[in-house]
XYZ file of N, CA and C in Angstrom:
513
model
N 0.722 -1.101 0.000
C 0.000 0.000 0.000
C 0.819 1.248 0.000
N 1.748 1.061 -0.685
C 2.629 2.186 -0.912
C 1.986 3.186 -1.852
N 1.096 2.753 -2.650
C 0.466 3.647 -3.583
C -0.330 4.710 -2.858
N -0.603 4.514 -1.656
C -1.329 5.473 -0.871
C -0.452 6.638 -0.459
N 0.809 6.420 -0.404
C 1.714 7.468 0.027
C 2.123 8.383 -1.130
N 1.784 8.074 -2.358
C 2.201 8.864 -3.532
C 1.367 10.134 -3.626
N 1.919 11.174 -4.162
C 1.148 12.401 -4.287
C -0.022 12.222 -5.246
N -0.992 13.082 -5.127
C -2.238 12.954 -5.867
C -2.015 13.166 -7.355
N -0.974 13.901 -7.737
C -0.732 14.157 -9.158
C -0.261 12.902 -9.859
N 0.415 12.017 -9.143
C 0.893 10.795 -9.755
C -0.193 9.728 -9.769
N -1.089 9.806 -8.917
C -2.195 8.840 -8.875
C -3.490 9.632 -8.830
N -3.861 10.195 -9.957
C -5.056 11.027 -9.957
C -6.305 10.181 -9.786
N -7.287 10.753 -9.194
C -8.537 10.029 -9.091
C -9.332 10.282 -10.368
N -10.413 9.652 -10.518
C -11.143 9.638 -11.763
C -11.627 11.039 -12.152
N -12.060 11.851 -11.315
C -12.557 13.196 -11.607
C -11.439 14.069 -12.167
N -10.284 14.035 -11.544
C -9.154 14.815 -12.036
C -8.736 14.297 -13.407
N -8.740 12.988 -13.533
C -8.347 12.388 -14.805
C -9.314 12.813 -15.900
N -10.620 12.873 -15.623
C -11.616 13.271 -16.585
C -11.394 14.714 -17.043
N -11.191 15.600 -16.084
C -11.011 17.012 -16.439
C -9.688 17.243 -17.158
N -8.688 16.477 -16.791
C -7.411 16.594 -17.509
C -7.592 16.115 -18.949
N -8.364 15.062 -19.149
C -8.622 14.552 -20.480
C -9.441 15.554 -21.280
N -10.430 16.178 -20.677
C -11.246 17.186 -21.357
C -10.367 18.372 -21.747
N -9.525 18.845 -20.830
C -8.651 19.979 -21.132
C -7.687 19.613 -22.265
N -7.169 18.396 -22.213
C -6.259 17.953 -23.258
C -6.975 17.915 -24.606
N -8.203 17.385 -24.632
C -8.934 17.300 -25.883
C -9.271 18.687 -26.418
N -9.624 19.629 -25.533
C -9.918 20.999 -25.969
C -8.673 21.629 -26.574
N -7.546 21.486 -25.874
C -6.297 22.057 -26.396
C -5.930 21.364 -27.707
N -6.123 20.033 -27.755
C -5.781 19.294 -28.964
C -6.667 19.721 -30.121
N -7.977 19.904 -29.862
C -8.888 20.326 -30.929
C -8.552 21.739 -31.392
N -8.238 22.618 -30.466
C -7.857 23.988 -30.854
C -6.585 23.954 -31.696
N -5.632 23.172 -31.241
C -4.389 23.053 -32.024
C -4.657 22.397 -33.370
N -5.518 21.341 -33.382
C -5.814 20.658 -34.637
C -6.546 21.595 -35.584
N -7.408 22.439 -35.047
C -8.196 23.328 -35.878
C -7.358 24.526 -36.343
N -6.567 25.114 -35.456
C -5.874 26.351 -35.787
C -4.353 26.205 -35.847
N -3.765 25.440 -35.006
C -2.303 25.392 -34.896
C -1.639 24.473 -35.897
N -2.159 23.217 -35.987
C -1.511 22.246 -36.873
C -1.565 22.655 -38.352
N -2.694 23.201 -38.847
C -2.676 23.635 -40.261
C -1.645 24.731 -40.511
N -1.504 25.644 -39.558
C -0.511 26.710 -39.723
C 0.883 26.107 -39.722
N 1.118 25.196 -38.770
C 2.448 24.577 -38.671
C 2.726 23.747 -39.917
N 1.765 22.906 -40.321
C 1.988 22.094 -41.527
C 2.103 22.975 -42.771
N 1.342 24.069 -42.806
C 1.469 25.016 -43.933
C 2.863 25.617 -43.985
N 3.373 26.012 -42.815
C 4.717 26.598 -42.770
C 5.763 25.564 -43.179
N 5.563 24.320 -42.679
C 6.508 23.254 -43.035
C 6.431 22.994 -44.544
N 5.222 22.948 -45.077
C 5.047 22.717 -46.513
C 5.637 23.870 -47.320
N 5.389 25.095 -46.841
C 5.941 26.270 -47.510
C 7.468 26.237 -47.486
N 8.031 25.875 -46.359
C 9.490 25.766 -46.230
C 10.018 24.671 -47.164
N 9.300 23.533 -47.223
C 9.695 22.432 -48.111
C 9.669 22.894 -49.564
N 8.577 23.611 -49.927
C 8.478 24.125 -51.296
C 9.600 25.113 -51.594
N 9.920 25.991 -50.645
C 11.005 26.958 -50.820
C 12.336 26.243 -51.030
N 12.583 25.204 -50.237
C 13.837 24.447 -50.361
C 13.880 23.717 -51.702
N 12.717 23.109 -52.087
C 12.663 22.421 -53.385
C 12.904 23.402 -54.533
N 12.282 24.578 -54.437
C 12.461 25.603 -55.471
C 13.911 26.080 -55.508
N 14.502 26.267 -54.347
C 15.903 26.682 -54.283
C 16.818 25.628 -54.889
N 16.542 24.354 -54.599
C 17.340 23.274 -55.189
C 17.181 23.240 -56.706
N 15.924 23.428 -57.166
C 15.678 23.446 -58.609
C 16.420 24.608 -59.272
N 16.362 25.787 -58.663
C 17.065 26.956 -59.197
C 18.573 26.751 -59.165
N 19.072 26.142 -58.109
C 20.506 25.864 -58.018
C 20.920 24.895 -59.119
N 20.065 23.891 -59.382
C 20.360 22.935 -60.448
C 20.358 23.650 -61.807
N 19.362 24.508 -62.028
C 19.312 25.282 -63.278
C 20.525 26.190 -63.408
N 20.893 26.838 -62.312
C 22.058 27.727 -62.338
C 23.319 26.923 -62.651
N 23.398 25.725 -62.086
C 24.566 24.882 -62.348
C 24.591 24.482 -63.830
N 23.434 24.143 -64.391
C 23.364 23.803 -65.808
C 23.733 25.009 -66.668
N 23.217 26.194 -66.310
C 23.568 27.401 -67.059
C 25.050 27.694 -66.968
N 25.606 27.490 -65.783
C 27.037 27.700 -65.602
C 27.825 26.738 -66.478
N 27.392 25.478 -66.537
C 28.066 24.503 -67.400
C 27.952 24.932 -68.863
N 26.759 25.416 -69.260
C 26.576 25.901 -70.636
C 27.446 27.114 -70.906
N 27.508 28.013 -69.943
C 28.338 29.211 -70.111
C 29.802 28.816 -70.228
N 30.229 27.836 -69.426
C 31.615 27.373 -69.521
C 31.881 26.779 -70.895
N 30.926 25.980 -71.408
C 31.083 25.413 -72.750
C 31.151 26.521 -73.790
N 30.233 27.498 -73.674
C 30.243 28.620 -74.608
C 31.544 29.398 -74.506
N 32.007 29.585 -73.266
C 33.275 30.296 -73.063
C 34.424 29.560 -73.719
N 34.448 28.252 -73.585
C 35.499 27.454 -74.228
C 35.406 27.564 -75.741
N 34.175 27.496 -76.266
C 34.027 27.603 -77.728
C 34.416 28.996 -78.206
N 34.053 30.025 -77.449
C 34.443 31.394 -77.826
C 35.954 31.546 -77.745
N 36.548 30.981 -76.702
C 38.004 31.036 -76.556
C 38.690 30.299 -77.702
N 38.159 29.139 -78.073
C 38.729 28.380 -79.191
C 38.581 29.172 -80.488
N 37.415 29.777 -80.667
C 37.187 30.591 -81.866
C 38.142 31.779 -81.889
N 38.359 32.394 -80.731
C 39.290 33.524 -80.643
C 40.710 33.063 -80.973
N 41.076 31.883 -80.499
C 42.409 31.352 -80.819
C 42.544 31.115 -82.321
N 41.497 30.562 -82.925
C 41.527 30.323 -84.365
C 41.631 31.638 -85.128
N 40.853 32.640 -84.696
C 40.918 33.948 -85.353
C 42.304 34.567 -85.178
N 42.867 34.407 -83.978
C 44.209 34.937 -83.728
C 45.218 34.266 -84.655
N 45.115 32.937 -84.786
C 46.031 32.217 -85.672
C 45.849 32.686 -87.114
N 44.599 32.880 -87.528
C 44.323 33.350 -88.884
C 44.883 34.748 -89.095
N 44.689 35.623 -88.116
C 45.198 36.994 -88.227
C 46.722 36.988 -88.280
N 47.344 36.152 -87.434
C 48.804 36.066 -87.459
C 49.296 35.531 -88.800
N 48.580 34.550 -89.350
C 48.961 34.007 -90.651
C 48.829 35.068 -91.731
N 47.703 35.792 -91.711
C 47.499 36.856 -92.697
C 48.552 37.949 -92.541
N 48.888 38.266 -91.300
C 49.913 39.290 -91.059
C 51.260 38.823 -91.590
N 51.586 37.544 -91.384
C 52.851 37.013 -91.888
C 52.865 37.045 -93.411
N 51.749 36.648 -94.026
C 51.667 36.693 -95.491
C 51.769 38.119 -95.997
N 51.085 39.024 -95.332
C 51.143 40.439 -95.719
C 52.558 40.979 -95.572
N 53.207 40.605 -94.444
C 54.593 41.043 -94.227
C 55.501 40.507 -95.323
N 55.338 39.218 -95.658
C 56.167 38.624 -96.702
C 55.927 39.306 -98.042
N 54.657 39.597 -98.334
C 54.333 40.273 -99.593
C 54.938 41.668 -99.622
N 54.852 42.382 -98.495
C 55.411 43.733 -98.434
C 56.925 43.681 -98.584
N 57.559 42.701 -97.912
C 59.017 42.569 -98.018
C 59.410 42.243 -99.453
N 58.676 41.313 -100.085
C 58.972 40.943 -101.480
C 58.774 42.136 -102.393
N 57.702 42.883 -102.158
C 57.432 44.071 -102.972
C 58.536 45.112 -102.783
N 58.965 45.298 -101.533
C 60.036 46.267 -101.264
C 61.344 45.812 -101.917
N 61.625 44.506 -101.854
C 62.840 43.997 -102.491
C 62.772 44.188 -103.997
N 61.616 43.891 -104.582
C 61.465 44.071 -106.029
C 61.611 45.543 -106.401
N 61.024 46.408 -105.600
C 61.129 47.844 -105.867
C 62.582 48.297 -105.738
N 63.280 47.760 -104.717
C 64.693 48.116 -104.534
C 65.518 47.623 -105.712
N 65.225 46.391 -106.185
C 65.953 45.876 -107.355
C 65.702 46.760 -108.567
N 64.441 47.109 -108.782
C 64.087 47.955 -109.932
C 64.772 49.318 -109.822
N 64.692 49.885 -108.628
C 65.312 51.200 -108.416
C 66.828 51.110 -108.577
N 67.430 50.016 -108.063
C 68.874 49.823 -108.206
C 69.266 49.688 -109.665
N 68.472 48.918 -110.426
C 68.762 48.761 -111.857
C 68.630 50.095 -112.581
N 67.606 50.861 -112.214
C 67.417 52.169 -112.854
C 68.580 53.097 -112.532
N 68.958 53.118 -111.237
C 70.088 53.974 -110.849
C 71.374 53.531 -111.536
N 71.557 52.199 -111.686
C 72.738 51.678 -112.367
C 72.747 52.112 -113.830
N 71.589 52.025 -114.486
C 71.495 52.454 -115.884
C 71.763 53.954 -116.007
N 71.207 54.730 -115.076
C 71.458 56.177 -115.107
C 72.936 56.466 -114.890
N 73.540 55.729 -113.957
C 74.970 55.935 -113.695
C 75.793 55.565 -114.920
N 75.438 54.430 -115.571
C 76.155 54.025 -116.789
C 76.006 55.089 -117.874
N 74.787 55.614 -118.033
C 74.558 56.650 -119.048
C 75.356 57.906 -118.713
N 75.373 58.272 -117.434
C 76.135 59.465 -117.028
C 77.620 59.238 -117.250
N 78.097 58.025 -116.924
C 79.523 57.721 -117.136
C 79.850 57.770 -118.624
N 78.975 57.205 -119.451
C 79.204 57.223 -120.914
C 79.225 58.663 -121.429
N 78.309 59.463 -120.917
C 78.253 60.875 -121.326
C 79.544 61.594 -120.924
N 79.971 61.350 -119.676
C 81.213 61.972 -119.193
C 82.409 61.485 -120.009
N 82.372 60.190 -120.362
C 83.469 59.617 -121.149
C 83.545 60.284 -122.517
N 82.390 60.434 -123.155
C 82.354 61.088 -124.474
C 82.834 62.535 -124.368
N 82.368 63.202 -123.308
C 82.778 64.608 -123.125
C 84.282 64.685 -122.886
N 84.822 63.734 -122.087
C 86.256 63.733 -121.803
C 87.051 63.445 -123.071
N 86.573 62.462 -123.889
C 87.279 62.146 -125.145
C 87.254 63.338 -126.086
N 86.085 63.991 -126.160
C 85.995 65.174 -127.039
C 86.939 66.264 -126.547
N 86.979 66.438 -125.221
C 87.872 67.461 -124.661
C 89.328 67.101 -124.927
N 89.671 65.804 -124.741
C 91.055 65.373 -124.995
C 91.400 65.566 -126.462
N 90.470 65.222 -127.395
C 90.724 65.406 -128.830
C 90.954 66.876 -129.153
N 90.145 67.713 -128.516
C 90.299 69.147 -128.777
C 91.651 69.632 -128.266
N 92.017 69.143 -127.051
C 93.316 69.549 -126.498
C 94.460 69.001 -127.344
N 94.321 67.736 -127.803
C 95.366 67.140 -128.651
C 95.478 67.901 -129.960
N 94.334 68.233 -130.536
C 94.363 68.996 -131.800
C 95.031 70.342 -131.589
N 94.655 71.010 -130.490
C 95.267 72.323 -130.228
C 96.766 72.171 -130.007
N 97.162 71.133 -129.230
C 98.591 70.893 -128.995
C 99.307 70.552 -130.296
N 98.621 69.743 -131.115
C 99.237 69.362 -132.400
C 99.450 70.576 -133.275
N 98.463 71.454 -133.314
C 98.599 72.674 -134.130
C 99.737 73.527 -133.588
N 99.786 73.639 -132.265
C 100.863 74.442 -131.666
C 102.240 73.828 -131.963
N 102.317 72.515 -131.794
C 103.605 71.846 -132.056
C 103.978 71.989 -133.526
N 102.994 71.777 -134.420
C 103.269 71.903 -135.864
C 103.699 73.310 -136.192
N 103.032 74.250 -135.564
C 103.388 75.650 -135.818
C 104.827 75.936 -135.382
N 105.176 75.404 -134.192
C 106.534 75.625 -133.684
C 107.555 74.912 -134.562
N 107.212 73.704 -134.990
C 108.141 72.951 -135.848
C 108.316 73.671 -137.176
N 107.204 74.136 -137.738
C 107.290 74.833 -139.025
C 108.074 76.138 -138.880
N 107.879 76.796 -137.814
C 108.643 78.037 -137.616
C 110.136 77.740 -137.529
N 110.379 76.636 -136.846
C 111.784 76.266 -136.691
C 112.378 75.883 -138.052
N 111.624 75.092 -138.812
C 112.127 74.606 -140.103
C 112.087 75.689 -141.173
N 111.204 76.617 -141.054
C 111.038 77.625 -142.108
C 111.550 78.989 -141.659
N 112.682 79.036 -141.084
C 113.237 80.316 -140.619
C 113.753 81.165 -141.778
N 114.234 80.457 -142.661
C 114.796 81.237 -143.780
C 114.061 80.910 -145.065
N 114.329 81.666 -146.119
C 113.605 81.525 -147.382
C 113.964 80.229 -148.091
N 115.152 79.798 -147.986
C 115.582 78.575 -148.662
C 114.839 77.373 -148.097
N 114.706 77.268 -146.805
C 114.005 76.128 -146.224
C 112.530 76.168 -146.585
N 111.946 77.350 -146.709
C 110.560 77.453 -147.106
C 110.395 76.957 -148.538
N 111.298 77.261 -149.389
C 111.221 76.867 -150.796
C 111.414 75.353 -150.916
N 112.281 74.797 -150.126
C 112.490 73.347 -150.164
C 111.213 72.622 -149.720
N 110.573 73.123 -148.714
C 109.343 72.499 -148.210
C 108.255 72.577 -149.270
N 108.125 73.693 -149.914
C 107.099 73.860 -150.946
C 107.374 72.893 -152.094
N 108.612 72.733 -152.493
C 108.955 71.815 -153.583
C 108.642 70.374 -153.189
N 108.976 70.016 -152.018
C 108.721 68.651 -151.549
C 107.214 68.374 -151.525
N 106.419 69.292 -151.061
C 104.985 69.094 -151.001
C 104.386 69.004 -152.395
N 104.881 69.773 -153.279
C 104.382 69.726 -154.652
C 104.733 68.381 -155.285
N 105.894 67.866 -154.981
C 106.295 66.559 -155.508
C 105.385 65.462 -154.929
N 105.104 65.581 -153.706
C 104.254 64.551 -153.062
C 102.853 64.594 -153.639
N 102.316 65.772 -153.894
C 100.974 65.937 -154.439
C 100.959 65.398 -155.857
N 101.949 65.642 -156.610
C 101.972 65.217 -158.019
C 102.169 63.704 -158.100
N 102.889 63.079 -157.194
C 103.070 61.634 -157.222
C 101.818 60.904 -156.749
N 101.056 61.487 -155.964
C 99.840 60.846 -155.451
C 98.786 60.763 -156.547
N 98.814 61.665 -157.431
C 97.783 61.682 -158.469
C 98.183 60.735 -159.497
């Protein structure tokens, strides 16, 4: 009979038990009517928010993967364009160098021809000048020789006779 020594809260009598059950049912019905729908609504709303966030994260991850693929393709395209531009630049440079070399060759040949023509002109002028100087020197020398040989009348007469003989023998 130890149960008799226990406090009344641990061993409630039937009346207390009835009222506790009624109070519990009232609180339970109020919670079932007003509290549980709000709580389950909030839980459902939170679940939907998390599901939506996961879906958006998955979409963002897919978009990021697509953007990375696009970035790689754009980068590859840029590399190809760069290679093409470098190739075109090299070809253009080679063409410009070849054109400059050809122009230099043409200009060099033209300058060489002009120099040859100028040298030929100078050569002709020098030969003409030398001929003129030689002719003048020859006339001067002949004049001096004739003066020397024709100092007197007898030598002049001998020269005239000799020239006449030469002219008559030639004919």
